[in-house]
Amino acid sequence: MARFTLPRDLYHGKGSLETLKTLEGKKAMICLGGGSMKRNGFLDKAVAYLKEAGMDVEIFDGIEADPSVTTVMRGAEAMEKYQPDWIIAMGGGSPIDAAKAMWIKYEYPDITFEDMCKVFGIPKLRKKAHFCAIPSTSGTATEVTAFSIITDYDKGVKYPIADFEITPDVAIVDPELAETMPVKLVAHTGMDAMTHAIEAYVSTAHCDYTDPLALHAIKMINENLVKSYNGDMEARDAMHNAQCLAGMAFSNALLGIVHSMAHKTGAAFSHGNQGHIIHGAANAMYLPKVIKYNAKEPAALKRYGEIADSLHLGGNTDAEKVDLLIAMLRKMNDDLKIPHCIKNYGEGGEIVADGQSVAKEEDFLKKLPQIATLAIGDACTGSNPRVPTQEEMEKLLKCCYYDTEVDF
Ligand code: ATR
């Protein structure tokens, strides 16, 4: 038996933010990142709509990118004080993910962070509040997923919280919010979405319900991401839907080791919140390497071939199709100015010369065994089509560092 869970309601299309008017409740707490939602006028609109719905509104802002356990605890305290019956999380994946974890702590004040991280172990929520998510980036799809990623900066590790309990009640996918994204964010979040869709399609937990969502998302992202990056706003709007479809797929089909590796390298080279490898960029760099590695598994090889066919990439054998898929993804990275490997990954995700990476070679090699162990233990590894050994994971991470061929 398998379960397929999505938000109860999903509103999409330009202007759908207005749906906030129809929510029923008394008190809404809006959770936000830095200033982007305020600067672009979306916060004022959201507050006005919620007031029109007869709600009091309080704001919890300042949620940082790659949110920390400390921020989650602070937000939960604010909720405990205010007692909202709606949590409205608005912005990129970070504030929405953080708000999901705050929601758990608000409903269960005694729960520890360690308890929250027990996969599919969250107790029943919605005794105090319902949750509405409004994404402003086109990648994480956290508005429809059962996941939240929180970073423990003391340990230097990103932890996924996974449970259908934290799938939002309402998702508002209004593309107007994504139109203000800077292009670097378009590139990184877009490749995050591409990775979600491809990993979901080859996951061991994929099914008839998730496959069409994943395949359609891959096609849409292939058609629209580079155009969106180059300023085509229709393509930008299409990407907002595409990433959400990818999210519906992976929330139910789960992911694979691209994400395991991105989670564990993401925090490993950060100093505070500086110099970390941005999640979407990590995915973009590792995806071609992981495809080559997974394709040694016959079932995965066939499914990558199906993806290549759906994109009309050509090729006679599945092996040829896999190579064409990898070439296509590497070209997308080039078009989006994303480096191919960690060695050439600069401070803000830009391409840099050897020796200037945020992850210095010596530091990388020192941390490699531990990163590999943590990546194998990541929640996303369980649904990867090929089971990596410690030695293979270390080799794979090295290929991702140096951009060398995967031949094992
Ligand atoms: P992700 O979706 O990748 O998790 P994030 O970590 O939530 O993204 O946000 C990354 C950065 O993008 C943040 O600096 C965020 O700004 P705020 O914290 O001020 O909100 C910014 N950002 C998110 N959505 C944006 C948008 N639509 N326009 C401009 N900047 C945006």
PDB file of C-alpha atoms and ligand atoms in Angstrom, residues 32-40 42 62-67 90-97 135-142 175-182 185 188-189 192 236 240 276 278-280, ligand 1:
ATOM      1  CA  LEU A  32       8.480  35.801   6.159  1.00  0.00           C
ATOM      2  CA  GLY A  33      12.116  35.845   5.119  1.00  0.00           C
ATOM      3  CA  GLY A  34      14.057  39.094   4.810  1.00  0.00           C
ATOM      4  CA  GLY A  35      12.486  42.043   3.024  1.00  0.00           C
ATOM      5  CA  SER A  36      11.568  40.787  -0.459  1.00  0.00           C
ATOM      6  CA  MET A  37       7.841  40.279   0.182  1.00  0.00           C
ATOM      7  CA  LYS A  38       7.550  43.675   1.874  1.00  0.00           C
ATOM      8  CA  ARG A  39       9.647  45.475  -0.772  1.00  0.00           C
ATOM      9  CA  ASN A  40       7.583  44.091  -3.623  1.00  0.00           C
ATOM     10  CA  PHE A  42       3.040  41.349  -1.549  1.00  0.00           C
ATOM     11  CA  GLY A  62      13.641  37.738   9.454  1.00  0.00           C
ATOM     12  CA  ILE A  63      13.724  34.007   8.672  1.00  0.00           C
ATOM     13  CA  GLU A  64      17.129  33.471   7.070  1.00  0.00           C
ATOM     14  CA  ALA A  65      18.004  31.399   3.993  1.00  0.00           C
ATOM     15  CA  ASP A  66      18.687  27.810   5.117  1.00  0.00           C
ATOM     16  CA  PRO A  67      16.813  28.397   8.380  1.00  0.00           C
ATOM     17  CA  MET A  90       5.093  33.439   2.383  1.00  0.00           C
ATOM     18  CA  GLY A  91       8.355  33.680   0.439  1.00  0.00           C
ATOM     19  CA  GLY A  92      11.034  31.275  -0.710  1.00  0.00           C
ATOM     20  CA  GLY A  93      11.467  27.746   0.524  1.00  0.00           C
ATOM     21  CA  SER A  94      13.285  28.923   3.641  1.00  0.00           C
ATOM     22  CA  PRO A  95      10.510  30.812   5.453  1.00  0.00           C
ATOM     23  CA  ILE A  96       7.946  28.190   4.437  1.00  0.00           C
ATOM     24  CA  ASP A  97      10.134  25.313   5.662  1.00  0.00           C
ATOM     25  CA  PRO A 135       5.832  30.408  -2.609  1.00  0.00           C
ATOM     26  CA  SER A 136       7.771  33.286  -4.173  1.00  0.00           C
ATOM     27  CA  THR A 137      10.530  31.128  -5.681  1.00  0.00           C
ATOM     28  CA  SER A 138      10.037  28.406  -8.277  1.00  0.00           C
ATOM     29  CA  GLY A 139      11.889  25.426  -6.907  1.00  0.00           C
ATOM     30  CA  THR A 140      11.417  23.888  -3.501  1.00  0.00           C
ATOM     31  CA  ALA A 141       7.651  23.319  -3.923  1.00  0.00           C
ATOM     32  CA  THR A 142       7.456  23.169  -0.155  1.00  0.00           C
ATOM     33  CA  PRO A 175       3.233  33.488 -10.393  1.00  0.00           C
ATOM     34  CA  GLU A 176       3.254  37.249  -9.758  1.00  0.00           C
ATOM     35  CA  LEU A 177       5.297  36.581  -6.622  1.00  0.00           C
ATOM     36  CA  ALA A 178       7.983  34.821  -8.648  1.00  0.00           C
ATOM     37  CA  GLU A 179       8.334  37.587 -11.228  1.00  0.00           C
ATOM     38  CA  THR A 180      10.552  39.649  -8.928  1.00  0.00           C
ATOM     39  CA  MET A 181      13.174  36.916  -8.505  1.00  0.00           C
ATOM     40  CA  PRO A 182      16.751  37.857  -9.444  1.00  0.00           C
ATOM     41  CA  LEU A 185      17.654  32.634  -7.874  1.00  0.00           C
ATOM     42  CA  HIS A 188      19.224  27.749  -8.699  1.00  0.00           C
ATOM     43  CA  THR A 189      15.597  27.159  -7.746  1.00  0.00           C
ATOM     44  CA  ASP A 192      16.255  22.286  -7.769  1.00  0.00           C
ATOM     45  CA  ARG A 236       8.702  32.472 -15.520  1.00  0.00           C
ATOM     46  CA  HIS A 240       6.002  28.398 -11.065  1.00  0.00           C
ATOM     47  CA  HIS A 276      27.584  27.550   1.847  1.00  0.00           C
ATOM     48  CA  ILE A 278      23.367  26.852  -2.388  1.00  0.00           C
ATOM     49  CA  HIS A 279      20.973  23.915  -2.478  1.00  0.00           C
ATOM     50  CA  GLY A 280      19.773  24.310  -6.077  1.00  0.00           C
TER      51      GLY A 280
HETATM   52  P1  ATR B   1      14.605  28.886  -1.706  1.00  0.00           P
HETATM   53  O1  ATR B   1      13.262  28.832  -2.365  1.00  0.00           O
HETATM   54  O2  ATR B   1      15.711  28.515  -2.626  1.00  0.00           O
HETATM   55  O3  ATR B   1      14.634  28.120  -0.406  1.00  0.00           O
HETATM   56  P2  ATR B   1      15.022  31.150   0.060  1.00  0.00           P
HETATM   57  O4  ATR B   1      16.184  30.585   0.782  1.00  0.00           O
HETATM   58  O5  ATR B   1      13.731  31.156   0.785  1.00  0.00           O
HETATM   59  O6  ATR B   1      14.842  30.430  -1.359  1.00  0.00           O
HETATM   60  O7  ATR B   1      15.337  32.642  -0.392  1.00  0.00           O
HETATM   61  C1  ATR B   1      16.573  32.967  -0.962  1.00  0.00           C
HETATM   62  C2  ATR B   1      16.639  34.457  -1.212  1.00  0.00           C
HETATM   63  O8  ATR B   1      15.719  34.804  -2.249  1.00  0.00           O
HETATM   64  C3  ATR B   1      16.274  35.317  -0.024  1.00  0.00           C
HETATM   65  O9  ATR B   1      17.226  36.344   0.038  1.00  0.00           O
HETATM   66  C4  ATR B   1      14.912  35.883  -0.386  1.00  0.00           C
HETATM   67  O10 ATR B   1      14.697  37.156   0.095  1.00  0.00           O
HETATM   68  P3  ATR B   1      13.855  37.434   1.448  1.00  0.00           P
HETATM   69  O11 ATR B   1      14.460  36.602   2.514  1.00  0.00           O
HETATM   70  O12 ATR B   1      14.011  38.880   1.619  1.00  0.00           O
HETATM   71  O13 ATR B   1      12.423  37.041   1.161  1.00  0.00           O
HETATM   72  C5  ATR B   1      14.978  35.953  -1.879  1.00  0.00           C
HETATM   73  N1  ATR B   1      13.660  35.899  -2.535  1.00  0.00           N
HETATM   74  C6  ATR B   1      12.720  34.935  -2.400  1.00  0.00           C
HETATM   75  N2  ATR B   1      11.700  35.170  -3.231  1.00  0.00           N
HETATM   76  C7  ATR B   1      11.986  36.299  -3.903  1.00  0.00           C
HETATM   77  C8  ATR B   1      11.300  37.058  -4.913  1.00  0.00           C
HETATM   78  N3  ATR B   1      10.144  36.651  -5.442  1.00  0.00           N
HETATM   79  N4  ATR B   1      11.887  38.194  -5.339  1.00  0.00           N
HETATM   80  C9  ATR B   1      13.098  38.596  -4.861  1.00  0.00           C
HETATM   81  N5  ATR B   1      13.789  37.910  -3.927  1.00  0.00           N
HETATM   82  C10 ATR B   1      13.237  36.791  -3.451  1.00  0.00           C
END
